[in-house]
């Protein structure tokens, strides 16, 4: 069965410093991986996705993530945090070729706080 | 419409009453998902539709919960005899998914409060 583990429930960084949100996954086959962001009182928005093309994926707002199969990881990074990055971030895994279809499995989320 | 539409946006109901939550996916999207997000919690998977069939109902928390999808489009999530622990934001998402997933687009959710 597929699963995803977000290693930190809360991350706090200073504005202008790098962001690292960690995600490890478990999948029986070749997964698709996503990062979603949820700003307070807003809907979920896709940041980026990996679907077996380039292992380094660039997303919106300067975020990127690297798929590392050997480490079963898909960590989200950004070189320089902005105040507007403060939000909840979800790592998501999907096994598209399973007979039951491509259910999206969400991690428990990482709340990112950005200090002035 | 341009996005996933959910109605109502807010619902307050008395304990023991039944509620129906509606989701209008993006036109042409074959996959439809229901999730639940309780205060301060992550997203809890409820049910997944591919077309009108539900290959995975494993997340429905009890037999009070049911969902259907008709015409490969609109979906309704029904909660019977609501309990206070059912209070949450119910999120619907859809994607165009015939051979592997693409981006899932989420609605704004229905905030259900059981009093």
Short mmCIF file of C-alpha atoms in Angstrom, two decimals:
data_model
loop_
_atom_site.label_atom_id
_atom_site.label_comp_id
_atom_site.label_asym_id
_atom_site.label_seq_id
_atom_site.Cartn_x
_atom_site.Cartn_y
_atom_site.Cartn_z
CA UNK A 1 0.00 0.00 0.00
CA UNK A 2 1.14 3.51 -0.66
CA UNK A 3 1.87 5.93 2.14
CA UNK A 4 3.64 9.20 2.70
CA UNK A 5 5.39 10.53 5.78
CA UNK A 6 6.04 14.20 6.38
CA UNK A 7 8.81 14.23 8.91
CA UNK A 8 8.09 17.63 10.45
CA UNK A 9 4.69 18.85 11.57
CA UNK A 10 5.99 22.41 12.06
CA UNK A 11 8.89 24.26 10.46
CA UNK A 12 9.88 27.83 11.29
CA UNK A 13 12.37 29.83 9.24
CA UNK A 14 13.43 33.45 9.01
CA UNK A 15 12.49 35.45 5.96
CA UNK A 16 15.20 35.18 3.32
CA UNK A 17 16.57 31.84 4.57
CA UNK A 18 16.18 28.47 2.84
CA UNK A 19 13.15 26.26 3.29
CA UNK A 20 13.29 22.47 3.54
CA UNK A 21 10.13 20.42 4.03
CA UNK A 22 10.79 16.72 4.19
CA UNK A 23 8.72 13.93 2.70
CA UNK A 24 9.32 10.20 2.44
CA UNK A 25 7.02 7.86 0.57
CA UNK A 26 6.24 4.20 0.29
CA UNK A 27 4.90 2.84 -2.95
CA UNK A 28 4.69 -0.55 -4.55
CA UNK A 29 5.51 0.68 -8.01
CA UNK A 30 6.58 3.83 -9.76
CA UNK A 31 4.70 6.56 -7.98
CA UNK A 32 3.55 9.99 -8.91
CA UNK A 33 4.32 12.58 -6.26
CA UNK A 34 2.87 16.00 -5.60
CA UNK A 35 3.21 18.90 -3.21
CA UNK A 36 0.13 20.95 -2.41
CA UNK A 37 -0.09 24.17 -0.41
CA UNK A 38 -3.00 25.41 1.66
CA UNK A 39 -3.00 29.02 2.80
CA UNK A 40 -5.21 29.95 5.75
CA UNK A 41 -8.88 29.81 4.80
CA UNK A 42 -7.97 29.02 1.20
CA UNK A 43 -8.29 25.95 -0.98
CA UNK A 44 -5.55 23.50 -1.84
CA UNK A 45 -3.26 24.51 -4.66
CA UNK A 46 -0.78 22.36 -6.54
CA UNK A 47 2.83 23.50 -6.12
CA UNK A 48 4.52 20.88 -8.26
CA UNK A 49 4.33 17.28 -9.42
CA UNK A 50 6.67 14.44 -10.34
CA UNK A 51 5.45 11.89 -12.86
CA UNK A 52 8.58 9.94 -13.88
CA UNK A 53 10.14 12.62 -16.05
CA UNK A 54 12.95 14.81 -14.70
CA UNK A 55 13.82 14.02 -11.10
CA UNK A 56 14.23 17.70 -10.19
CA UNK A 57 10.87 19.34 -10.45
CA UNK A 58 10.30 23.08 -10.43
CA UNK A 59 7.02 24.50 -9.22
CA UNK A 60 5.34 27.79 -8.62
CA UNK A 61 6.60 30.55 -6.33
CA UNK A 62 10.21 29.39 -6.53
CA UNK A 63 9.66 26.00 -4.95
CA UNK A 64 11.28 22.83 -6.23
CA UNK A 65 11.52 19.20 -5.19
CA UNK A 66 13.86 16.35 -6.03
CA UNK A 67 12.71 12.76 -6.45
CA UNK A 68 15.28 10.38 -4.98
CA UNK A 69 14.23 6.80 -5.53
CA UNK A 70 17.11 5.34 -3.55
CA UNK A 71 16.04 7.34 -0.52
CA UNK A 72 12.29 7.19 -1.28
CA UNK A 73 12.20 10.91 -0.67
CA UNK A 74 10.61 13.94 -2.31
CA UNK A 75 11.71 16.90 -0.21
CA UNK A 76 10.43 20.39 -0.99
CA UNK A 77 12.88 23.28 -1.02
CA UNK A 78 13.05 26.98 -1.68
CA UNK A 79 16.24 29.06 -1.59
CA UNK A 80 14.74 32.09 0.14
CA UNK A 81 11.55 32.19 2.18
CA UNK A 82 8.99 34.97 1.85
CA UNK A 83 6.41 35.92 4.42
CA UNK A 84 3.73 34.87 1.94
CA UNK A 85 5.04 31.29 2.04
CA UNK A 86 3.56 30.77 5.49
CA UNK A 87 1.01 27.99 4.96
CA UNK A 88 0.34 24.28 5.35
CA UNK A 89 2.14 22.02 2.88
CA UNK A 90 1.05 18.52 1.95
CA UNK A 91 3.09 15.82 0.27
CA UNK A 92 0.95 13.46 -1.81
CA UNK A 93 1.67 10.08 -3.41
CA UNK A 94 -0.25 8.18 -6.01
CA UNK A 95 0.20 4.77 -7.59
CA UNK A 96 -1.37 5.37 -10.98
CA UNK A 97 -1.11 1.84 -12.25
CA UNK A 98 -2.84 0.09 -9.43
CA UNK A 99 -5.96 -1.76 -10.42
CA UNK A 100 -7.99 0.32 -8.00
CA UNK A 101 -6.95 3.46 -9.72
CA UNK A 102 -4.90 6.43 -8.68
CA UNK A 103 -6.07 7.34 -5.22
CA UNK A 104 -4.16 10.30 -3.83
CA UNK A 105 -2.69 9.64 -0.40
CA UNK A 106 -1.89 12.76 1.62
CA UNK A 107 0.71 13.24 4.27
CA UNK A 108 -0.29 14.81 7.56
CA UNK A 109 1.03 18.19 6.52
CA UNK A 110 3.82 20.55 7.54
CA UNK A 111 2.95 23.99 8.83
CA UNK A 112 5.53 26.51 7.67
CA UNK A 113 5.98 29.69 9.69
CA UNK A 114 8.14 32.53 8.36
CA UNK A 115 9.62 34.97 10.89
CA UNK A 116 10.31 38.57 9.87
CA UNK B 1 -17.56 25.86 -14.70
CA UNK B 2 -13.93 26.79 -14.48
CA UNK B 3 -13.23 24.87 -11.29
CA UNK B 4 -14.55 22.32 -8.86
CA UNK B 5 -17.70 23.63 -7.24
CA UNK B 6 -18.98 22.46 -3.88
CA UNK B 7 -22.26 23.30 -2.21
CA UNK B 8 -23.20 24.41 0.28
CA UNK B 9 -20.08 26.27 1.39
CA UNK B 10 -21.24 26.13 4.98
CA UNK B 11 -23.74 23.84 6.66
CA UNK B 12 -24.87 23.86 10.27
CA UNK B 13 -27.04 20.92 11.24
CA UNK B 14 -28.45 19.41 14.37
CA UNK B 15 -27.11 16.15 15.67
CA UNK B 16 -29.07 13.24 14.26
CA UNK B 17 -30.11 14.96 11.04
CA UNK B 18 -29.03 13.82 7.57
CA UNK B 19 -26.98 16.06 5.29
CA UNK B 20 -26.08 16.00 1.61
CA UNK B 21 -22.96 17.60 0.25
CA UNK B 22 -22.64 18.21 -3.46
CA UNK B 23 -19.61 18.33 -5.73
CA UNK B 24 -19.55 19.51 -9.34
CA UNK B 25 -16.21 18.44 -10.83
CA UNK B 26 -14.45 20.06 -13.75
CA UNK B 27 -16.13 19.02 -16.96
CA UNK B 28 -14.42 15.99 -18.50
CA UNK B 29 -12.61 14.93 -15.36
CA UNK B 30 -13.02 11.20 -14.87
CA UNK B 31 -11.69 10.89 -11.34
CA UNK B 32 -13.39 12.39 -8.32
CA UNK B 33 -12.24 12.29 -4.70
CA UNK B 34 -13.79 13.15 -1.36
CA UNK B 35 -11.60 14.06 1.58
CA UNK B 36 -12.29 15.31 5.08
CA UNK B 37 -10.19 17.82 6.98
CA UNK B 38 -10.83 18.25 10.67
CA UNK B 39 -9.55 21.28 12.56
CA UNK B 40 -5.78 21.19 12.70
CA UNK B 41 -5.63 17.81 10.97
CA UNK B 42 -4.45 16.57 7.63
CA UNK B 43 -6.64 15.31 4.84
CA UNK B 44 -8.51 12.08 5.50
CA UNK B 45 -9.40 10.10 2.38
CA UNK B 46 -13.05 9.10 2.18
CA UNK B 47 -13.86 7.75 -1.27
CA UNK B 48 -12.62 7.78 -4.84
CA UNK B 49 -14.65 7.54 -8.05
CA UNK B 50 -13.45 6.64 -11.52
CA UNK B 51 -16.41 7.47 -13.71
CA UNK B 52 -19.50 6.37 -11.82
CA UNK B 53 -17.86 3.51 -9.99
CA UNK B 54 -16.05 3.69 -6.68
CA UNK B 55 -12.98 1.42 -6.73
CA UNK B 56 -12.00 2.55 -3.27
CA UNK B 57 -14.48 3.25 -0.49
CA UNK B 58 -12.07 2.29 2.22
CA UNK B 59 -12.01 5.71 3.85
CA UNK B 60 -15.70 6.02 4.66
CA UNK B 61 -15.64 6.12 8.48
CA UNK B 62 -18.94 4.33 9.08
CA UNK B 63 -22.05 3.06 7.36
CA UNK B 64 -23.64 6.45 8.03
CA UNK B 65 -21.52 7.77 5.17
CA UNK B 66 -22.33 7.07 1.54
CA UNK B 67 -21.56 8.65 -1.79
CA UNK B 68 -22.70 8.37 -5.34
CA UNK B 69 -21.76 9.80 -8.66
CA UNK B 70 -24.09 9.99 -11.61
CA UNK B 71 -23.41 10.57 -15.27
CA UNK B 72 -19.71 10.59 -14.57
CA UNK B 73 -20.15 14.09 -13.23
CA UNK B 74 -21.86 15.35 -10.08
CA UNK B 75 -21.23 13.54 -6.83
CA UNK B 76 -23.19 13.63 -3.60
CA UNK B 77 -21.79 12.69 -0.19
CA UNK B 78 -24.51 11.82 2.29
CA UNK B 79 -24.07 11.62 6.02
CA UNK B 80 -26.95 10.09 7.92
CA UNK B 81 -27.72 10.69 11.59
CA UNK B 82 -24.91 13.22 11.91
CA UNK B 83 -22.72 13.22 15.00
CA UNK B 84 -20.60 16.02 16.44
CA UNK B 85 -17.43 14.21 15.38
CA UNK B 86 -18.59 14.59 11.76
CA UNK B 87 -17.87 18.32 12.00
CA UNK B 88 -15.12 19.07 9.50
CA UNK B 89 -14.41 20.60 6.12
CA UNK B 90 -15.34 18.18 3.36
CA UNK B 91 -13.22 18.62 0.27
CA UNK B 92 -13.90 17.37 -3.22
CA UNK B 93 -11.31 17.12 -5.97
CA UNK B 94 -11.32 15.98 -9.56
CA UNK B 95 -8.73 15.05 -12.13
CA UNK B 96 -8.55 13.85 -15.70
CA UNK B 97 -7.20 10.40 -15.07
CA UNK B 98 -7.37 7.64 -17.63
CA UNK B 99 -3.74 6.56 -17.69
CA UNK B 100 -2.12 7.79 -14.57
CA UNK B 101 -2.87 10.85 -12.53
CA UNK B 102 -2.65 14.43 -13.47
CA UNK B 103 -3.16 17.35 -11.18
CA UNK B 104 -6.15 17.06 -8.86
CA UNK B 105 -8.12 20.28 -8.59
CA UNK B 106 -9.80 20.96 -5.28
CA UNK B 107 -13.00 22.76 -4.49
CA UNK B 108 -13.24 25.26 -1.66
CA UNK B 109 -14.92 22.71 0.55
CA UNK B 110 -18.07 22.47 2.61
CA UNK B 111 -17.65 23.37 6.26
CA UNK B 112 -20.00 21.13 8.20
CA UNK B 113 -20.84 21.95 11.80
CA UNK B 114 -22.95 19.54 13.80
CA UNK B 115 -24.47 21.12 16.90
#
